[in-house]
Coordinates of C-alpha atoms in Angstrom, one line a residue:
Chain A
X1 CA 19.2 -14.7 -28.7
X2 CA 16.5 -12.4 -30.1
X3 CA 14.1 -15.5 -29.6
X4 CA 15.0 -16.1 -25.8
X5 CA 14.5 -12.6 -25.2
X6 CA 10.9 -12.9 -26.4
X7 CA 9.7 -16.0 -25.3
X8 CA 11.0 -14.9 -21.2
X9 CA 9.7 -10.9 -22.2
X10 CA 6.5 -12.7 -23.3
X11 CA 6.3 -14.7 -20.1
X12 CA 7.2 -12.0 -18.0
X13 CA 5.1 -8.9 -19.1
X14 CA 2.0 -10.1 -17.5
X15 CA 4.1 -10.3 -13.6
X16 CA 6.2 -7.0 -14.8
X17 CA 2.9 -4.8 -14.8
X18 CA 1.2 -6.5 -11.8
X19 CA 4.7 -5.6 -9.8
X20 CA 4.5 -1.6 -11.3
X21 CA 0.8 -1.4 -10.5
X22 CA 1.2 -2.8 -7.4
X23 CA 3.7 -0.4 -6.3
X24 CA 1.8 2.6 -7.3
X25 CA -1.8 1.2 -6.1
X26 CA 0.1 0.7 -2.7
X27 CA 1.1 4.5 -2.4
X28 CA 1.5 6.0 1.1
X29 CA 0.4 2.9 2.4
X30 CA 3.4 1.7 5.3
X31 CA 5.4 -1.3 4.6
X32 CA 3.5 -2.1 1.6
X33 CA 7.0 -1.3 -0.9
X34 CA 8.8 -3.7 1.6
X35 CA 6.0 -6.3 1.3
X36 CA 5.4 -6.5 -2.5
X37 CA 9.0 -6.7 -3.2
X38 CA 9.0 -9.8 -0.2
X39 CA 6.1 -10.9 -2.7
X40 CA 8.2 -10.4 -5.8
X41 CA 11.2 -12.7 -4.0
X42 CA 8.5 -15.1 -2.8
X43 CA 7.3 -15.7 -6.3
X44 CA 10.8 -16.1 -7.4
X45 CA 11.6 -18.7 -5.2
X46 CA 8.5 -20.3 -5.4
X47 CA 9.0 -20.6 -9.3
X48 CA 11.8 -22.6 -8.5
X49 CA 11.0 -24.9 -6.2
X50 CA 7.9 -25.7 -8.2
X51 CA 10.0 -26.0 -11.6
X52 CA 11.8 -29.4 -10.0
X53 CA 8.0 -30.4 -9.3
X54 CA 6.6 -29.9 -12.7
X55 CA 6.1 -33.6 -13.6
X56 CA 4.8 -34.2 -10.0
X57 CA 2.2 -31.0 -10.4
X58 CA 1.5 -32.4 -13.9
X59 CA 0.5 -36.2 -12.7
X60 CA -1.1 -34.6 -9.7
X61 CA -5.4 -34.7 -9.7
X62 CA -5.9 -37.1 -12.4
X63 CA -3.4 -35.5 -15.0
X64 CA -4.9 -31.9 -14.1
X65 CA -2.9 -30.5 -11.1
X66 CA -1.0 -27.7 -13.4
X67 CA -4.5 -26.5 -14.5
X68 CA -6.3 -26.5 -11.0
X69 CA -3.0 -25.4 -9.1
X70 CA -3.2 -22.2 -12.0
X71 CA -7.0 -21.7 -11.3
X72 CA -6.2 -21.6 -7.8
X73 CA -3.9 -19.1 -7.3
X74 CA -5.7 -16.5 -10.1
X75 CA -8.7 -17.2 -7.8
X76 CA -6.7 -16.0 -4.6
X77 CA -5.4 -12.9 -7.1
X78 CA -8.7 -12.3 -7.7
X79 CA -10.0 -12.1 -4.1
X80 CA -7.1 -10.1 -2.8
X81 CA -7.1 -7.6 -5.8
X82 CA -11.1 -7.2 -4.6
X83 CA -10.0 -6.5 -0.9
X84 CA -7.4 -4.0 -2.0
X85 CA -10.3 -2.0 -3.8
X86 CA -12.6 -1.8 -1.0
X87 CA -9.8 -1.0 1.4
X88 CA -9.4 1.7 -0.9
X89 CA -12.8 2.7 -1.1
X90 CA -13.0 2.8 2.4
X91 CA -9.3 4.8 2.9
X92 CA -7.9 6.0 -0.5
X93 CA -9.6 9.3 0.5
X94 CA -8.2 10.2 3.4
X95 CA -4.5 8.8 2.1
X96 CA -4.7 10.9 -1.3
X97 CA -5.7 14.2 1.1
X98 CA -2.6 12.9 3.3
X99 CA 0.0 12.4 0.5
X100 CA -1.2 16.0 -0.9
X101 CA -0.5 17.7 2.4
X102 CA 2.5 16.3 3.3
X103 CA 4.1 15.0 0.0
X104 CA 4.2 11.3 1.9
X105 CA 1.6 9.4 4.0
X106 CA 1.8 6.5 6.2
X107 CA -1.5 4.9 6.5
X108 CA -1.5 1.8 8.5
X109 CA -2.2 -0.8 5.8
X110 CA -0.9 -4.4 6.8
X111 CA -3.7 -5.9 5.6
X112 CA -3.8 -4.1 2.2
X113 CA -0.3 -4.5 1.5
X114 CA -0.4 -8.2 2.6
X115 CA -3.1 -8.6 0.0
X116 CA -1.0 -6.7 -2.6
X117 CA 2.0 -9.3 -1.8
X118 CA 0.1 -12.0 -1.9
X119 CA -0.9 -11.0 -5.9
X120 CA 2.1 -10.1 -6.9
X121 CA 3.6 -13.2 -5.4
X122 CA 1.2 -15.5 -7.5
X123 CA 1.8 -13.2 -10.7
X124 CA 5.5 -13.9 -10.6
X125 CA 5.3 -17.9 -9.5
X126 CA 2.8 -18.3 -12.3
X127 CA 4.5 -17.1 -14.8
X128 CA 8.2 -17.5 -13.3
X129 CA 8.1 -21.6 -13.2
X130 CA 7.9 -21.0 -17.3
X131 CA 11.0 -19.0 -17.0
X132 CA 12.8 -20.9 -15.2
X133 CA 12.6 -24.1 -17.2
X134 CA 13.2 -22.5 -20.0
X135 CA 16.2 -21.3 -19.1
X136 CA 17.1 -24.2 -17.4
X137 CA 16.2 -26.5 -20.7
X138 CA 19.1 -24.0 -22.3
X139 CA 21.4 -24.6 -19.8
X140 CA 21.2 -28.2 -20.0
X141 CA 19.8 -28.8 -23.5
X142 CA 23.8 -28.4 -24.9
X143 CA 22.2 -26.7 -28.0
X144 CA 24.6 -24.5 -30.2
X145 CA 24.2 -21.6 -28.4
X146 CA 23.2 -21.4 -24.9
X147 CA 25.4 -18.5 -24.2
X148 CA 23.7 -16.3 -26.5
X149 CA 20.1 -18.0 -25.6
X150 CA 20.9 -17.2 -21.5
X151 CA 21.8 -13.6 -23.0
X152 CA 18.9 -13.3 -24.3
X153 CA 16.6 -14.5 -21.8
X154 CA 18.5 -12.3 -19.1
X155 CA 17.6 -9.4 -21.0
X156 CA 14.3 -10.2 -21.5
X157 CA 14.1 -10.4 -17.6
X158 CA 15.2 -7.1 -17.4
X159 CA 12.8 -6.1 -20.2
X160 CA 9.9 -7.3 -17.7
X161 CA 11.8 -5.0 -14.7
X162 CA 11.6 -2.5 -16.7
X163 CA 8.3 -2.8 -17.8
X164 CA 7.6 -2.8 -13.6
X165 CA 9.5 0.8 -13.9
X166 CA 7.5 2.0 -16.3
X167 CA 3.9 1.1 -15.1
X168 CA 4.8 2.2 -11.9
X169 CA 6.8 5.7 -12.8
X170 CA 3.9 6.8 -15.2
X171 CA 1.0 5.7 -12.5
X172 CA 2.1 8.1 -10.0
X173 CA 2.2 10.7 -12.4
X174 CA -1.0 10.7 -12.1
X175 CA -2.1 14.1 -10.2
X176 CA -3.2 12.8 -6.6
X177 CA -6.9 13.7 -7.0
X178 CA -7.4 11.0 -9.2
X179 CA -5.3 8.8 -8.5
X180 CA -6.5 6.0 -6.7
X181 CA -9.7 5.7 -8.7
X182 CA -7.3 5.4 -11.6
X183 CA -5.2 2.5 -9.8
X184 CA -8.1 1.3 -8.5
X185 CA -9.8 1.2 -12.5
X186 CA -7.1 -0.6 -13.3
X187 CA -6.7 -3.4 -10.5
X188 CA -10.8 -4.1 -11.4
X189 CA -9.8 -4.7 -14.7
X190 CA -6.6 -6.8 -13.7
X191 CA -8.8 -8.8 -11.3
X192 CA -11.7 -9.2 -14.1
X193 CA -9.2 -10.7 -16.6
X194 CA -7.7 -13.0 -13.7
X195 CA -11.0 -14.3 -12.8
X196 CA -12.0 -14.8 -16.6
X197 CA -8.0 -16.7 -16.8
X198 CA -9.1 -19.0 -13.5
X199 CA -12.4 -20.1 -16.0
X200 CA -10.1 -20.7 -19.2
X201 CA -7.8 -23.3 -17.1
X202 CA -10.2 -24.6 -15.2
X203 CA -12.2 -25.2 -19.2
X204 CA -9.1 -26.7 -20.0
X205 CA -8.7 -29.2 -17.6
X206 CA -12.3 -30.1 -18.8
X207 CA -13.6 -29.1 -15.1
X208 CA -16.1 -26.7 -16.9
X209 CA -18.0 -27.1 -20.1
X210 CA -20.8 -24.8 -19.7
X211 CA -21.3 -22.0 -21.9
X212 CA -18.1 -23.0 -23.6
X213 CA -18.8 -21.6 -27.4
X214 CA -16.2 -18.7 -28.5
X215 CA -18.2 -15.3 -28.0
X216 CA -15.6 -13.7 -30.7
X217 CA -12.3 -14.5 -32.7
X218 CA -9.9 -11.5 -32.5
X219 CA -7.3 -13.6 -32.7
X220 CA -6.0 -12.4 -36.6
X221 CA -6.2 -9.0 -35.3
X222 CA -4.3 -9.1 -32.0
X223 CA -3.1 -12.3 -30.8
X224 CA -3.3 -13.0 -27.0
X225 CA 0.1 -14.7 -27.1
X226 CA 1.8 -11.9 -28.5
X227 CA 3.2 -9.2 -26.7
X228 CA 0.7 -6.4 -27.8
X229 CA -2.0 -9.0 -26.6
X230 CA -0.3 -9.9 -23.2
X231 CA -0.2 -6.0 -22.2
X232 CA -3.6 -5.5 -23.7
X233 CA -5.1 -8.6 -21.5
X234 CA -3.1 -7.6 -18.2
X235 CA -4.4 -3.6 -18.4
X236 CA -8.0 -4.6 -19.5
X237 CA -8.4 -8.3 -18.7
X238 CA -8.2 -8.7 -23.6
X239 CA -8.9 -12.1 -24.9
X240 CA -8.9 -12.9 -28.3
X241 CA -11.2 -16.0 -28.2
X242 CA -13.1 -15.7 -25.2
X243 CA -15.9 -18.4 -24.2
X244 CA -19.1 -17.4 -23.5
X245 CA -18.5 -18.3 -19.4
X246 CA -15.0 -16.3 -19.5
X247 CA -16.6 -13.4 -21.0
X248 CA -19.2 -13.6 -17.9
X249 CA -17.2 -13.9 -15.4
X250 CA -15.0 -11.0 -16.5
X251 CA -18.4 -8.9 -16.5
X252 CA -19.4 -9.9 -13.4
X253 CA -16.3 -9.6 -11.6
X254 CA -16.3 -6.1 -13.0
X255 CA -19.6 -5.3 -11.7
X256 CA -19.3 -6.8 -8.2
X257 CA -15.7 -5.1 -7.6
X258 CA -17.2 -1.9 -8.6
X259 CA -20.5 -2.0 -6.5
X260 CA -18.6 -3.0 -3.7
X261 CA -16.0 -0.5 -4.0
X262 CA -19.0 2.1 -4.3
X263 CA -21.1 0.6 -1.4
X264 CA -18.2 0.7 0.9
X265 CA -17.1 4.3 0.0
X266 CA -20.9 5.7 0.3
X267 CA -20.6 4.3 3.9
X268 CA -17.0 5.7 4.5
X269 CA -18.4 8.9 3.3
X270 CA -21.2 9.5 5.1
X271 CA -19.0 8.1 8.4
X272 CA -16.8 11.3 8.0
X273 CA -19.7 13.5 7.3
X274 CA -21.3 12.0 10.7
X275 CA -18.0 12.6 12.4
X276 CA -17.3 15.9 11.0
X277 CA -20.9 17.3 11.7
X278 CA -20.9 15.5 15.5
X279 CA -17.5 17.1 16.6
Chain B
X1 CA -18.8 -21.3 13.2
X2 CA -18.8 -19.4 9.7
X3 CA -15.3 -20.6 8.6
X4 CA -16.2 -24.2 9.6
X5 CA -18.9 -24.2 6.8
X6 CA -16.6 -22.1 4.7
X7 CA -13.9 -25.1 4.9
X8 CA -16.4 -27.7 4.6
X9 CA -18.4 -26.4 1.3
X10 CA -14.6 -25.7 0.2
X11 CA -13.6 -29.7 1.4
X12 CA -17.0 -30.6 -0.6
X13 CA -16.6 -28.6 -3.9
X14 CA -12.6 -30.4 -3.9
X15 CA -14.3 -33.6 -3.6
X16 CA -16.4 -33.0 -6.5
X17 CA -13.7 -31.6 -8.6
X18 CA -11.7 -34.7 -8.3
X19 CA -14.6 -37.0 -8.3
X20 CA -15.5 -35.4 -11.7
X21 CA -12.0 -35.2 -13.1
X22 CA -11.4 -39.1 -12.4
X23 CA -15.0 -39.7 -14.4
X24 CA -14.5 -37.6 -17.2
X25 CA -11.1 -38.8 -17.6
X26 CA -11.6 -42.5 -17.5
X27 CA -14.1 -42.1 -20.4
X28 CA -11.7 -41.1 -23.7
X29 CA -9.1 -42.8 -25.1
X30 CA -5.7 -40.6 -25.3
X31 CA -4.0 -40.1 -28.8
X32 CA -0.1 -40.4 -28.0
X33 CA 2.0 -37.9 -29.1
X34 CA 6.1 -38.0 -28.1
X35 CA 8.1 -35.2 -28.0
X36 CA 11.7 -36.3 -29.2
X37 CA 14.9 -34.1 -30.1
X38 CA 13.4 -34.5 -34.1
X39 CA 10.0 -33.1 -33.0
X40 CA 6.4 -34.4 -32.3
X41 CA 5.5 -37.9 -33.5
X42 CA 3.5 -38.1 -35.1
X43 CA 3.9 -34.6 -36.7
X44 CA 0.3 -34.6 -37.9
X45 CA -3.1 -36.0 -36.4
X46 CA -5.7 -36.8 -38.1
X47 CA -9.3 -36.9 -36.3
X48 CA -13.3 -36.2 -36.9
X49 CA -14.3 -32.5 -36.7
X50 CA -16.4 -31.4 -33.7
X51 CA -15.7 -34.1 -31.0
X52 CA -13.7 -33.8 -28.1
X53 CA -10.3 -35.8 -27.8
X54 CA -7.7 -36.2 -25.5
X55 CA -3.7 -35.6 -26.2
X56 CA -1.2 -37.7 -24.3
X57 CA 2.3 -35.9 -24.6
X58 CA 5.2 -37.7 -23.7
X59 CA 8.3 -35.4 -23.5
X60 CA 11.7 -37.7 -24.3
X61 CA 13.8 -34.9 -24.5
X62 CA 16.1 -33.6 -21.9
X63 CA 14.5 -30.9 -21.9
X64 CA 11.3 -29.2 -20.4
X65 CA 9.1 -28.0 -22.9
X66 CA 5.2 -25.8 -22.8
X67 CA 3.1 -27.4 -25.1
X68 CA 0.6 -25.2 -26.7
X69 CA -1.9 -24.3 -28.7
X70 CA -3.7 -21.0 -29.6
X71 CA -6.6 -22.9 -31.6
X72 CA -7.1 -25.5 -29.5
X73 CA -6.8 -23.4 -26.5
X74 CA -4.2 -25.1 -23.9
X75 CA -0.7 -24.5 -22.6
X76 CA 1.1 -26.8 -20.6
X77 CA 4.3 -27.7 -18.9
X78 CA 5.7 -31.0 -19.3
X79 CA 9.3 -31.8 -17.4
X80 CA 12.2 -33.7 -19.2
X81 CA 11.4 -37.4 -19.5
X82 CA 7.1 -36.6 -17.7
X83 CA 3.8 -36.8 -19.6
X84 CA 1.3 -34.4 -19.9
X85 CA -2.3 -35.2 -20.5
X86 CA -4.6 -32.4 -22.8
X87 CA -8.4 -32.7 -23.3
X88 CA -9.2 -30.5 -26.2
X89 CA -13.1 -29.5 -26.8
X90 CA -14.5 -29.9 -30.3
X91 CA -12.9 -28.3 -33.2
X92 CA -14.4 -27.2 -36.3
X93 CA -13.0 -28.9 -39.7
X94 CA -9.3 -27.6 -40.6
X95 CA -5.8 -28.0 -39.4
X96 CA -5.5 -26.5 -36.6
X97 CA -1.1 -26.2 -35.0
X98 CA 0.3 -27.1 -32.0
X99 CA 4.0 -26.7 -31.0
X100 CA 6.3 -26.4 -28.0
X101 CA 6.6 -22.5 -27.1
X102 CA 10.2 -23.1 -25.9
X103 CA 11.0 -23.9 -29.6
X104 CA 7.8 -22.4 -31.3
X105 CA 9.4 -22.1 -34.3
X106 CA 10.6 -25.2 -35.2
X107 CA 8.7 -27.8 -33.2
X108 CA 5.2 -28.0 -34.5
X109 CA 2.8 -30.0 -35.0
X110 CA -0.3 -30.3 -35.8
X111 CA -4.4 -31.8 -35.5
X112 CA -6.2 -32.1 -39.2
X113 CA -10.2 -32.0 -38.6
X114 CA -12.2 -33.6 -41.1

């Protein structure tokens, strides 16, 4: 039972955070609870559907589909996790001022909480397909004990919920001043360790061999696969044996989410001024 | 007129994907591996150190299984009854494990670099 519950808590941790820092990141913004949670049920069903299609994914693109379908949909995490910080740059302001006054704000954010679906929806299919067929294979494997193995993995399920609770409870703790440059730290790093995940799959299905040497080997000290180094790699994008292009990618996707996210909230900035001073 | 060229480079850089996928793949040899209720067979693997090889896993189980490995750095799904293929980059001398994360700690196997 105890190994159920880790291998679907060490499946899950990775979509359990995205959903809690989603949630918080999406503060005051309207309809954006009801759209990550359509994003969370999305990715659920998605999971499924694609679990009966594993072989087909698998044979797909010359034995390389599960590796470019992963790549894929980090890329599109990636992208949308950049949008969500330079709407932010551009409103987070104005909605931070707003939720201080009035204890709530509704900012009209369809767009950002589209976006914020959208990642939270690939977070859970990614990682829920695993899930699934491993419960399934415990359903249908007859081993001794599937009972206790389904126990198990249930709870580790509600481990991951938990987990979702917990990001998302101690983010908006956060005193309102500086709170969506935390969340917005946070979803650079998220997208920075996505982007540097797109370049390990799309190394593995042999796509990309350049710059492919190991820059370091952590691995003895914290272990990607384990549950320490799942958290550590979702908050702050951790590898344990990155390749030189990985570790490049995550720097650079750092760097451009950041100077965009400054750029457009100079230019948001000195709008408000020119409004401010004009009327 | 910008998202036509946006669709097209993205058409072209697909093409070039799969065009280079079909080349690099046609070029190695697989080393079979099945997956069977007992385990991986063979259990151990024994190849030169530092050139790239390419795993063929056939799962004969009834069940799905992720096949994985932390040194040689791939993870991948293969359904009851499919076949997975995994092309590992060069590995330095050493025995370096494999195993299905379903059942990590009894199904193992392994690649011994020489």
């Amino acid at each position: 039972m105890f190994a159920a519950l880790i291998i679907v808590l060490r499946e899950i941790i990775e979509a359990g955070l995205i959903v809690g820092i989603a949630l918080a990141a999406s503060r005051g913004v309207a309809g954006a609870f009801r759209s990550i949670w359509f994003g969370v049920l999305a990715g659920v069903l998605g999971s499924c559907v694609l679990a009966l299609f594993t072989e087909a994914l698998a044979s797909a693109f010359q034995g390389v589909g599960q590796e470019l379908f992963n790549a894929a949909i980090l890329a599109v995490a990636v992208v949308m996790l950049t949008w969500h910080n330079v709407w932010m740059a551009e409103h987070g302001r104005q909605l931070a001022g707003d939720i201080k006054r009035a204890g709530s704000a509704v900012a009209d954010g369809a767009s950002d909480a589209m976006a914020l679906a959208v990642v939270v929806g690939v977070a859970v299919l990614r990682e829920g397909v695993e899930v699934v067929l491993f419960l399934y294979g415990v359903l249908v494997g007859g081993g001794e004990t599937p009972l206790s193995l389904l126990t198990g993995g249930l709870i580790g399920l509600a481990c991951g919920a938990a987990l979702s609770a917990i990001a998302y409870f101690g983010l908006v703790r956060i005193p309102m001043r500086h709170f969506f440059s935390a969340t917005g730290v946070l979803i650079a790093f998220l997208a920075a360790g996505m982007a540097a995940q797109c370049v390990s799959f799309l190394e593995q299905a042999g796509l990309v061999s350049a710059l492919g040497a190991s820059v370091w080997d952590t691995s003895w000290l914290l272990s990607e696969k384990s549950i320490g180094g799942r958290i550590a790699h979702t908050l702050v994008g951790y590898m344990d044996r990155p390749s030189e292009l990985e570790l490049l990618v995550y720097l650079l996707t750092l760097a451009t989410i950041f100077i965009l996210g400054r750029v457009v909230g100079a230019r948001s900035a000195r709008q408000r001024l020119g409004r401010a001073s004009g009327g | 007129m910008r998202y036509r060229f946006a669709n097209r480079a993205i058409a072209c850089a697909i093409a070039a994907l799969v065009l280079s996928t079909s080349a690099s793949l046609a070029s190695d040899a697989a080393i079979e591996v099945s997956l069977t209720d007992a385990g991986f067979e063979p259990a151990q693997i024994s190849l030169p150190a530092d050139t790239p090889f390419t795993l063929r896993f056939r799962n004969q189980t009834r069940m799905p299984a992720e096949v994985e490995s932390r040194d040689m750095r791939f993870e991948k799904l293969v359904a009851a009854g499919g076949e997975i293929v995994v092309k590992v980059r060069p590995v330095g001398a050493g025995t370096h494990e494999f195993y299905n994360e379903f059942k990590e700690d009894t199904v193992r196997g392994s690649v011994v670099a020489q």
